[in-house]
Every structure is written in structure tokens, then in C-alpha cells.
């Protein structure tokens, strides 16, 4: 399951900067996030799409985390993509659905922000895992 994340990229001066994010969807090859189209991170990613992501599961004891490198793509989603990523009004996949994580009414507002172009998706692909810390208490 995907968890809370920190997405690291480079700012307009080339310095590293981190943004706390919540992973919307994940596959074996892609992580998907959402953000405002006019955000600084979008401008930064359009200038240099290379990212590092620290994905954490703070509920695990000891703490579980995975460090990932990848390339971000800014996506203005069509309706089919909005439905695929956010799910429909009925929740069938609680791990992936927006409704499982936000109060009632907010999920439709988030969908509308994507429909009107105020929000975009960040699809991070070309991912490679550089370090992992799991329940064994060790890192690799």
C-alpha cells in the first residue's frame, strides 16, 4: 500500500527542496500525486522532472520506508483518468479511493479542481528503489 511521501526535486536555483505529499495511486512502475497547477513544485518539475521520493508508513513499528528515484510528468487528466485515479462515487478499492482518506464532500471538490484545470496529477515513472527499511529493522 502507498503511504505518506516526501517528494524531492530541485528549485529554480537548482537546490533540493522537499514537499510533503500523499500518494494517490501506485503501481509497480508509477506513483501518482495531485497538486495545484500553479504550485511552485509544478514549475520546478517542468524545469527538471528528476525526483526522489521518500515513502513512509508511520504506522509500522519499527518505521517502514522506501527511497525511490524517478521522473515526474505533469498530467492534466481527462475524465477517464479522473475516474480511474479517484474512483467513482462508490468505493470499491478503499486503498486507492480518495473517499477512503478525505471527509465526505471534499472528494468531489478535488475532482472538480481537476476538471477545471486548477489541479494536475504528477505521475512519477522510471522509478528505481535505492533504499528500503522494513520490519526486519535493517536497511539495504
C-alpha positions as YAML, in Angstrom:
chain: A
units: angstrom
residues:
- id: 1
  name: UNK
  ca: [0.00, 0.00, 0.00]
- id: 2
  name: UNK
  ca: [1.14, 3.54, -0.70]
- id: 3
  name: UNK
  ca: [1.54, 5.95, 2.16]
- id: 4
  name: UNK
  ca: [2.65, 9.45, 3.04]
- id: 5
  name: UNK
  ca: [5.57, 10.69, 0.99]
- id: 6
  name: UNK
  ca: [8.05, 13.50, 0.64]
- id: 7
  name: UNK
  ca: [8.77, 14.41, -2.97]
- id: 8
  name: UNK
  ca: [12.19, 16.00, -3.54]
- id: 9
  name: UNK
  ca: [13.09, 17.96, -6.64]
- id: 10
  name: UNK
  ca: [15.22, 20.98, -7.48]
- id: 11
  name: UNK
  ca: [14.01, 24.56, -7.05]
- id: 12
  name: UNK
  ca: [14.53, 27.31, -9.64]
- id: 13
  name: UNK
  ca: [18.08, 27.81, -8.32]
- id: 14
  name: UNK
  ca: [18.94, 24.12, -8.63]
- id: 15
  name: UNK
  ca: [18.82, 23.48, -4.87]
- id: 16
  name: UNK
  ca: [16.99, 20.44, -3.48]
- id: 17
  name: UNK
  ca: [13.56, 21.10, -1.98]
- id: 18
  name: UNK
  ca: [11.05, 18.69, -0.43]
- id: 19
  name: UNK
  ca: [7.26, 18.70, -0.48]
- id: 20
  name: UNK
  ca: [5.09, 16.54, 1.80]
- id: 21
  name: UNK
  ca: [2.67, 14.59, -0.39]
- id: 22
  name: UNK
  ca: [0.01, 11.93, -0.09]
- id: 23
  name: UNK
  ca: [0.27, 9.17, -2.67]
- id: 24
  name: UNK
  ca: [-2.99, 8.89, -4.61]
- id: 25
  name: UNK
  ca: [-2.30, 5.75, -6.57]
- id: 26
  name: UNK
  ca: [0.58, 3.42, -7.20]
- id: 27
  name: UNK
  ca: [1.53, 0.56, -9.44]
- id: 28
  name: UNK
  ca: [4.79, -1.34, -9.69]
- id: 29
  name: UNK
  ca: [6.04, 1.29, -12.16]
- id: 30
  name: UNK
  ca: [4.32, 4.59, -11.27]
- id: 31
  name: UNK
  ca: [3.40, 6.73, -8.27]
- id: 32
  name: UNK
  ca: [0.65, 9.34, -8.73]
- id: 33
  name: UNK
  ca: [0.18, 12.54, -6.71]
- id: 34
  name: UNK
  ca: [-2.07, 15.58, -7.06]
- id: 35
  name: UNK
  ca: [-1.19, 19.25, -6.67]
- id: 36
  name: UNK
  ca: [-2.30, 22.70, -7.75]
- id: 37
  name: UNK
  ca: [-1.32, 23.55, -11.32]
- id: 38
  name: UNK
  ca: [0.14, 26.91, -10.26]
- id: 39
  name: UNK
  ca: [2.24, 25.47, -7.43]
- id: 40
  name: UNK
  ca: [5.97, 26.04, -7.25]
- id: 41
  name: UNK
  ca: [6.57, 22.29, -7.43]
- id: 42
  name: UNK
  ca: [4.91, 22.11, -10.85]
- id: 43
  name: UNK
  ca: [7.17, 24.90, -12.16]
- id: 44
  name: UNK
  ca: [10.17, 23.14, -10.63]
- id: 45
  name: UNK
  ca: [9.22, 19.79, -12.17]
- id: 46
  name: UNK
  ca: [8.61, 21.29, -15.60]
- id: 47
  name: UNK
  ca: [12.15, 22.72, -15.46]
- id: 48
  name: UNK
  ca: [13.73, 19.48, -14.16]
- id: 49
  name: UNK
  ca: [11.50, 16.39, -13.84]
- id: 50
  name: UNK
  ca: [14.01, 14.25, -11.91]
- id: 51
  name: UNK
  ca: [12.72, 13.44, -8.40]
- id: 52
  name: UNK
  ca: [13.48, 11.44, -5.31]
- id: 53
  name: UNK
  ca: [10.67, 10.27, -3.08]
- id: 54
  name: UNK
  ca: [10.71, 9.01, 0.48]
- id: 55
  name: UNK
  ca: [7.61, 6.89, 1.08]
- id: 56
  name: UNK
  ca: [6.90, 6.20, 4.77]
- id: 57
  name: UNK
  ca: [4.47, 4.06, 6.73]
- id: 58
  name: UNK
  ca: [4.48, 5.79, 10.09]
- id: 59
  name: UNK
  ca: [2.02, 3.25, 11.49]
- id: 60
  name: UNK
  ca: [4.60, 0.49, 11.29]
- id: 61
  name: UNK
  ca: [6.73, -0.37, 14.30]
- id: 62
  name: UNK
  ca: [9.58, 0.00, 13.57]
- id: 63
  name: UNK
  ca: [9.08, 2.69, 10.95]
- id: 64
  name: UNK
  ca: [8.98, 1.37, 7.36]
- id: 65
  name: UNK
  ca: [10.28, 3.49, 4.49]
- id: 66
  name: UNK
  ca: [11.35, 3.23, 0.86]
- id: 67
  name: UNK
  ca: [13.57, 5.68, -1.02]
- id: 68
  name: UNK
  ca: [12.73, 5.98, -4.73]
- id: 69
  name: UNK
  ca: [14.18, 7.90, -7.68]
- id: 70
  name: UNK
  ca: [12.14, 8.67, -10.78]
- id: 71
  name: UNK
  ca: [10.99, 11.13, -13.40]
- id: 72
  name: UNK
  ca: [7.83, 13.20, -12.89]
- id: 73
  name: UNK
  ca: [5.35, 14.07, -15.60]
- id: 74
  name: UNK
  ca: [2.71, 16.77, -15.09]
- id: 75
  name: UNK
  ca: [-0.65, 15.48, -16.36]
- id: 76
  name: UNK
  ca: [-3.86, 17.42, -16.96]
- id: 77
  name: UNK
  ca: [-6.26, 14.49, -16.55]
- id: 78
  name: UNK
  ca: [-9.23, 13.75, -18.77]
- id: 79
  name: UNK
  ca: [-12.47, 12.44, -17.25]
- id: 80
  name: UNK
  ca: [-11.49, 8.79, -17.69]
- id: 81
  name: UNK
  ca: [-8.23, 9.38, -15.83]
- id: 82
  name: UNK
  ca: [-10.04, 11.25, -13.03]
- id: 83
  name: UNK
  ca: [-12.41, 8.31, -12.61]
- id: 84
  name: UNK
  ca: [-9.54, 5.79, -12.73]
- id: 85
  name: UNK
  ca: [-7.36, 7.61, -10.19]
- id: 86
  name: UNK
  ca: [-10.03, 8.92, -7.83]
- id: 87
  name: UNK
  ca: [-12.61, 6.20, -8.26]
- id: 88
  name: UNK
  ca: [-16.28, 6.74, -8.83]
- id: 89
  name: UNK
  ca: [-18.83, 7.74, -6.24]
- id: 90
  name: UNK
  ca: [-18.98, 4.16, -4.97]
- id: 91
  name: UNK
  ca: [-15.89, 2.97, -3.16]
- id: 92
  name: UNK
  ca: [-14.71, -0.39, -4.43]
- id: 93
  name: UNK
  ca: [-10.97, -0.13, -3.73]
- id: 94
  name: UNK
  ca: [-10.58, 1.54, -0.33]
- id: 95
  name: UNK
  ca: [-6.77, 1.72, -0.59]
- id: 96
  name: UNK
  ca: [-6.84, 3.68, -3.84]
- id: 97
  name: UNK
  ca: [-10.02, 5.70, -3.47]
- id: 98
  name: UNK
  ca: [-9.99, 9.32, -2.47]
- id: 99
  name: UNK
  ca: [-13.11, 8.76, -0.32]
- id: 100
  name: UNK
  ca: [-11.14, 6.47, 1.98]
- id: 101
  name: UNK
  ca: [-8.86, 9.35, 3.00]
- id: 102
  name: UNK
  ca: [-10.86, 12.59, 2.96]
- id: 103
  name: UNK
  ca: [-14.11, 13.83, 4.53]
- id: 104
  name: UNK
  ca: [-17.36, 13.43, 2.60]
- id: 105
  name: UNK
  ca: [-17.86, 16.24, 0.09]
- id: 106
  name: UNK
  ca: [-14.16, 17.03, -0.28]
- id: 107
  name: UNK
  ca: [-13.55, 14.23, -2.78]
- id: 108
  name: UNK
  ca: [-15.99, 15.75, -5.30]
- id: 109
  name: UNK
  ca: [-14.35, 19.17, -4.84]
- id: 110
  name: UNK
  ca: [-10.95, 17.62, -5.62]
- id: 111
  name: UNK
  ca: [-12.40, 16.01, -8.77]
- id: 112
  name: UNK
  ca: [-13.86, 19.37, -9.83]
- id: 113
  name: UNK
  ca: [-10.48, 21.09, -9.33]
- id: 114
  name: UNK
  ca: [-9.00, 18.55, -11.75]
- id: 115
  name: UNK
  ca: [-11.84, 19.00, -14.24]
- id: 116
  name: UNK
  ca: [-11.42, 22.79, -14.27]
- id: 117
  name: UNK
  ca: [-7.62, 22.61, -14.57]
- id: 118
  name: UNK
  ca: [-6.82, 24.06, -11.15]
- id: 119
  name: UNK
  ca: [-5.21, 20.79, -10.07]
- id: 120
  name: UNK
  ca: [-2.98, 18.40, -12.03]
- id: 121
  name: UNK
  ca: [-1.60, 14.93, -11.49]
- id: 122
  name: UNK
  ca: [2.07, 14.18, -11.04]
- id: 123
  name: UNK
  ca: [2.87, 10.77, -12.48]
- id: 124
  name: UNK
  ca: [6.30, 9.60, -11.39]
- id: 125
  name: UNK
  ca: [7.66, 6.85, -13.61]
- id: 126
  name: UNK
  ca: [11.03, 5.36, -14.48]
- id: 127
  name: UNK
  ca: [11.23, 4.55, -10.78]
- id: 128
  name: UNK
  ca: [14.06, 2.74, -9.08]
- id: 129
  name: UNK
  ca: [14.30, 1.82, -5.42]
- id: 130
  name: UNK
  ca: [17.53, 2.98, -3.80]
- id: 131
  name: UNK
  ca: [16.96, 2.01, -0.15]
- id: 132
  name: UNK
  ca: [14.39, 0.15, 1.95]
- id: 133
  name: UNK
  ca: [13.78, -0.13, 5.68]
- id: 134
  name: UNK
  ca: [11.26, -2.82, 6.62]
- id: 135
  name: UNK
  ca: [10.19, -4.71, 9.75]
- id: 136
  name: UNK
  ca: [13.43, -6.62, 9.94]
- id: 137
  name: UNK
  ca: [14.98, -3.47, 11.38]
- id: 138
  name: UNK
  ca: [17.63, -3.32, 8.65]
- id: 139
  name: UNK
  ca: [18.31, -1.26, 5.57]
- id: 140
  name: UNK
  ca: [19.62, -2.19, 2.18]
...
